[in-house]
């Protein structure tokens, strides 16, 4: 089962995702995509780690800014992941997208980053387990002033649409309240 959890910054997405993972499985693998870039980011990461450690749910944490598909392949090949009903939680797709966009900035193109998204989407379709993916909804704001900001916003919107299309469930979290969207979506 693929579950996409989206919302604004500080909306409660990660907290909801962690609680939902505990509801769906008996253990979890938390793939954190945020690199430590400064002291403030390190504090945020430590806060997330502490919250998981204080929960009664057993988490294994993998810190990986790029290789999500490789980890899904490795984890999918482990029989104990399936047998123990281990839930994979990826937090956060937007940071993963940013990592790819800023990686070798001169060489990264819109199409190159979108290709990384498509590889991930195809891997999700083939994965035989439960994966929760946390992302941000970034299209509700103003049009960014700079070309890189507009490229990021456009890529984020396309990524979220593509993951939502293959997801079994999609939640929007606002003010800590999750609302299920996928079941309410208009069908053509």
GROMACS .gro file of C-alpha atoms in nm:
model
  188
    1UNK     CA    1   0.000   0.000   0.000
    2UNK     CA    2   0.128   0.346  -0.095
    3UNK     CA    3   0.018   0.642   0.119
    4UNK     CA    4   0.100   1.006   0.034
    5UNK     CA    5   0.075   1.260   0.315
    6UNK     CA    6   0.088   1.624   0.212
    7UNK     CA    7   0.027   1.964   0.368
    8UNK     CA    8   0.194   2.292   0.450
    9UNK     CA    9   0.505   2.349   0.656
   10UNK     CA   10   0.465   2.260   1.025
   11UNK     CA   11   0.114   2.125   0.962
   12UNK     CA   12   0.167   1.799   1.153
   13UNK     CA   13   0.240   1.576   0.854
   14UNK     CA   14   0.532   1.386   1.008
   15UNK     CA   15   0.358   1.331   1.341
   16UNK     CA   16   0.050   1.197   1.163
   17UNK     CA   17   0.265   0.977   0.937
   18UNK     CA   18   0.445   0.825   1.236
   19UNK     CA   19   0.118   0.753   1.417
   20UNK     CA   20  -0.040   0.608   1.102
   21UNK     CA   21   0.265   0.386   1.045
   22UNK     CA   22   0.223   0.248   1.399
   23UNK     CA   23  -0.142   0.180   1.318
   24UNK     CA   24  -0.055  -0.005   0.994
   25UNK     CA   25   0.244  -0.213   1.099
   26UNK     CA   26   0.438  -0.371   1.381
   27UNK     CA   27   0.766  -0.186   1.314
   28UNK     CA   28   0.898   0.085   1.087
   29UNK     CA   29   1.192   0.192   0.875
   30UNK     CA   30   1.219   0.570   0.870
   31UNK     CA   31   1.407   0.702   0.567
   32UNK     CA   32   1.503   1.061   0.646
   33UNK     CA   33   1.608   1.269   0.345
   34UNK     CA   34   1.717   1.589   0.523
   35UNK     CA   35   2.089   1.659   0.523
   36UNK     CA   36   2.235   1.852   0.816
   37UNK     CA   37   2.321   2.187   0.656
   38UNK     CA   38   2.337   2.414   0.963
   39UNK     CA   39   2.272   2.420   1.338
   40UNK     CA   40   1.902   2.497   1.303
   41UNK     CA   41   1.850   2.203   1.066
   42UNK     CA   42   2.043   1.980   1.303
   43UNK     CA   43   1.804   2.082   1.584
   44UNK     CA   44   1.502   1.992   1.368
   45UNK     CA   45   1.650   1.652   1.285
   46UNK     CA   46   1.728   1.586   1.652
   47UNK     CA   47   1.370   1.677   1.744
   48UNK     CA   48   1.236   1.423   1.491
   49UNK     CA   49   1.479   1.156   1.617
   50UNK     CA   50   1.381   1.219   1.980
   51UNK     CA   51   1.010   1.197   1.899
   52UNK     CA   52   1.062   0.857   1.735
   53UNK     CA   53   1.277   0.733   2.024
   54UNK     CA   54   1.009   0.834   2.276
   55UNK     CA   55   0.732   0.652   2.092
   56UNK     CA   56   0.643   0.292   2.171
   57UNK     CA   57   0.687   0.198   1.805
   58UNK     CA   58   1.018   0.037   1.702
   59UNK     CA   59   1.188   0.247   1.433
   60UNK     CA   60   1.504   0.184   1.235
   61UNK     CA   61   1.631   0.512   1.090
   62UNK     CA   62   1.815   0.543   0.759
   63UNK     CA   63   1.946   0.886   0.666
   64UNK     CA   64   1.956   0.905   0.287
   65UNK     CA   65   1.932   1.226   0.085
   66UNK     CA   66   1.924   1.065  -0.263
   67UNK     CA   67   1.899   0.686  -0.297
   68UNK     CA   68   1.532   0.621  -0.215
   69UNK     CA   69   1.478   0.370  -0.494
   70UNK     CA   70   1.790   0.179  -0.397
   71UNK     CA   71   1.669   0.154  -0.037
   72UNK     CA   72   1.323   0.043  -0.145
   73UNK     CA   73   1.490  -0.231  -0.351
   74UNK     CA   74   1.707  -0.341  -0.056
   75UNK     CA   75   1.421  -0.334   0.192
   76UNK     CA   76   1.180  -0.506  -0.047
   77UNK     CA   77   1.424  -0.796  -0.082
   78UNK     CA   78   1.430  -0.857   0.294
   79UNK     CA   79   1.181  -1.127   0.388
   80UNK     CA   80   1.153  -1.007   0.747
   81UNK     CA   81   1.025  -0.669   0.622
   82UNK     CA   82   0.723  -0.841   0.469
   83UNK     CA   83   0.677  -1.104   0.740
   84UNK     CA   84   0.691  -0.854   1.027
   85UNK     CA   85   0.460  -0.603   0.858
   86UNK     CA   86   0.728  -0.335   0.860
   87UNK     CA   87   0.612   0.001   0.732
   88UNK     CA   88   0.851   0.222   0.534
   89UNK     CA   89   0.816   0.595   0.605
   90UNK     CA   90   0.995   0.840   0.374
   91UNK     CA   91   1.018   1.192   0.518
   92UNK     CA   92   1.036   1.412   0.317
   93UNK     CA   93   0.992   1.395  -0.061
   94UNK     CA   94   1.028   1.773  -0.097
   95UNK     CA   95   1.371   1.766   0.066
   96UNK     CA   96   1.467   1.468  -0.153
   97UNK     CA   97   1.359   1.669  -0.460
   98UNK     CA   98   1.559   1.970  -0.339
   99UNK     CA   99   1.864   1.751  -0.286
  100UNK     CA  100   1.845   1.631  -0.647
  101UNK     CA  101   1.775   1.978  -0.784
  102UNK     CA  102   2.076   2.129  -0.607
  103UNK     CA  103   2.305   1.830  -0.671
  104UNK     CA  104   2.547   1.937  -0.945
  105UNK     CA  105   2.328   2.238  -1.021
  106UNK     CA  106   2.497   2.307  -1.354
  107UNK     CA  107   2.418   1.956  -1.476
  108UNK     CA  108   2.069   1.912  -1.333
  109UNK     CA  109   1.789   1.994  -1.568
  110UNK     CA  110   1.415   1.995  -1.523
  111UNK     CA  111   1.395   1.672  -1.723
  112UNK     CA  112   1.682   1.511  -1.530
  113UNK     CA  113   1.519   1.571  -1.192
  114UNK     CA  114   1.179   1.467  -1.326
  115UNK     CA  115   1.341   1.143  -1.443
  116UNK     CA  116   1.448   1.075  -1.081
  117UNK     CA  117   1.084   1.127  -0.979
  118UNK     CA  118   0.965   0.881  -1.246
  119UNK     CA  119   1.216   0.618  -1.132
  120UNK     CA  120   1.084   0.654  -0.777
  121UNK     CA  121   0.720   0.635  -0.890
  122UNK     CA  122   0.790   0.319  -1.090
  123UNK     CA  123   0.966   0.163  -0.790
  124UNK     CA  124   0.668   0.249  -0.568
  125UNK     CA  125   0.432   0.077  -0.811
  126UNK     CA  126   0.640  -0.241  -0.789
  127UNK     CA  127   0.694  -0.236  -0.411
  128UNK     CA  128   0.510  -0.515  -0.224
  129UNK     CA  129   0.469  -0.356   0.116
  130UNK     CA  130   0.347  -0.042   0.288
  131UNK     CA  131   0.520   0.287   0.213
  132UNK     CA  132   0.418   0.623   0.359
  133UNK     CA  133   0.561   0.931   0.189
  134UNK     CA  134   0.555   1.277   0.345
  135UNK     CA  135   0.564   1.577   0.114
  136UNK     CA  136   0.483   1.948   0.117
  137UNK     CA  137   0.215   2.126  -0.079
  138UNK     CA  138   0.409   2.418  -0.227
  139UNK     CA  139   0.177   2.542  -0.500
  140UNK     CA  140  -0.052   2.753  -0.280
  141UNK     CA  141   0.187   3.049  -0.258
  142UNK     CA  142   0.303   3.320  -0.490
  143UNK     CA  143   0.492   3.254  -0.812
  144UNK     CA  144   0.860   3.248  -0.709
  145UNK     CA  145   1.066   3.542  -0.829
  146UNK     CA  146   1.370   3.339  -0.940
  147UNK     CA  147   1.390   3.073  -1.215
  148UNK     CA  148   1.526   2.804  -0.978
  149UNK     CA  149   1.234   2.868  -0.740
  150UNK     CA  150   0.983   2.835  -1.024
  151UNK     CA  151   1.151   2.515  -1.144
  152UNK     CA  152   1.137   2.372  -0.791
  153UNK     CA  153   0.769   2.464  -0.750
  154UNK     CA  154   0.681   2.308  -1.086
  155UNK     CA  155   0.880   1.991  -1.015
  156UNK     CA  156   0.724   1.960  -0.668
  157UNK     CA  157   0.375   1.988  -0.813
  158UNK     CA  158   0.445   1.727  -1.080
  159UNK     CA  159   0.612   1.495  -0.829
  160UNK     CA  160   0.319   1.517  -0.589
  161UNK     CA  161   0.070   1.451  -0.870
  162UNK     CA  162   0.263   1.149  -0.995
  163UNK     CA  163   0.303   0.994  -0.651
  164UNK     CA  164  -0.063   1.067  -0.568
  165UNK     CA  165  -0.168   0.892  -0.890
  166UNK     CA  166  -0.010   0.562  -0.776
  167UNK     CA  167  -0.100   0.604  -0.408
  168UNK     CA  168  -0.377   0.399  -0.252
  169UNK     CA  169  -0.444   0.677  -0.003
  170UNK     CA  170  -0.367   1.050   0.000
  171UNK     CA  171  -0.401   1.266   0.311
  172UNK     CA  172  -0.389   1.644   0.345
  173UNK     CA  173  -0.283   1.750   0.694
  174UNK     CA  174  -0.382   2.099   0.809
  175UNK     CA  175  -0.341   2.224   1.167
  176UNK     CA  176  -0.263   1.867   1.272
  177UNK     CA  177  -0.588   1.733   1.128
  178UNK     CA  178  -0.558   1.469   0.852
  179UNK     CA  179  -0.822   1.468   0.580
  180UNK     CA  180  -0.831   1.173   0.340
  181UNK     CA  181  -0.838   1.302  -0.019
  182UNK     CA  182  -0.792   1.000  -0.241
  183UNK     CA  183  -1.135   0.852  -0.172
  184UNK     CA  184  -1.296   1.189  -0.240
  185UNK     CA  185  -1.107   1.258  -0.563
  186UNK     CA  186  -1.302   1.313  -0.882
  187UNK     CA  187  -1.273   1.015  -1.116
  188UNK     CA  188  -1.276   1.050  -1.494
   0.00000   0.00000   0.00000
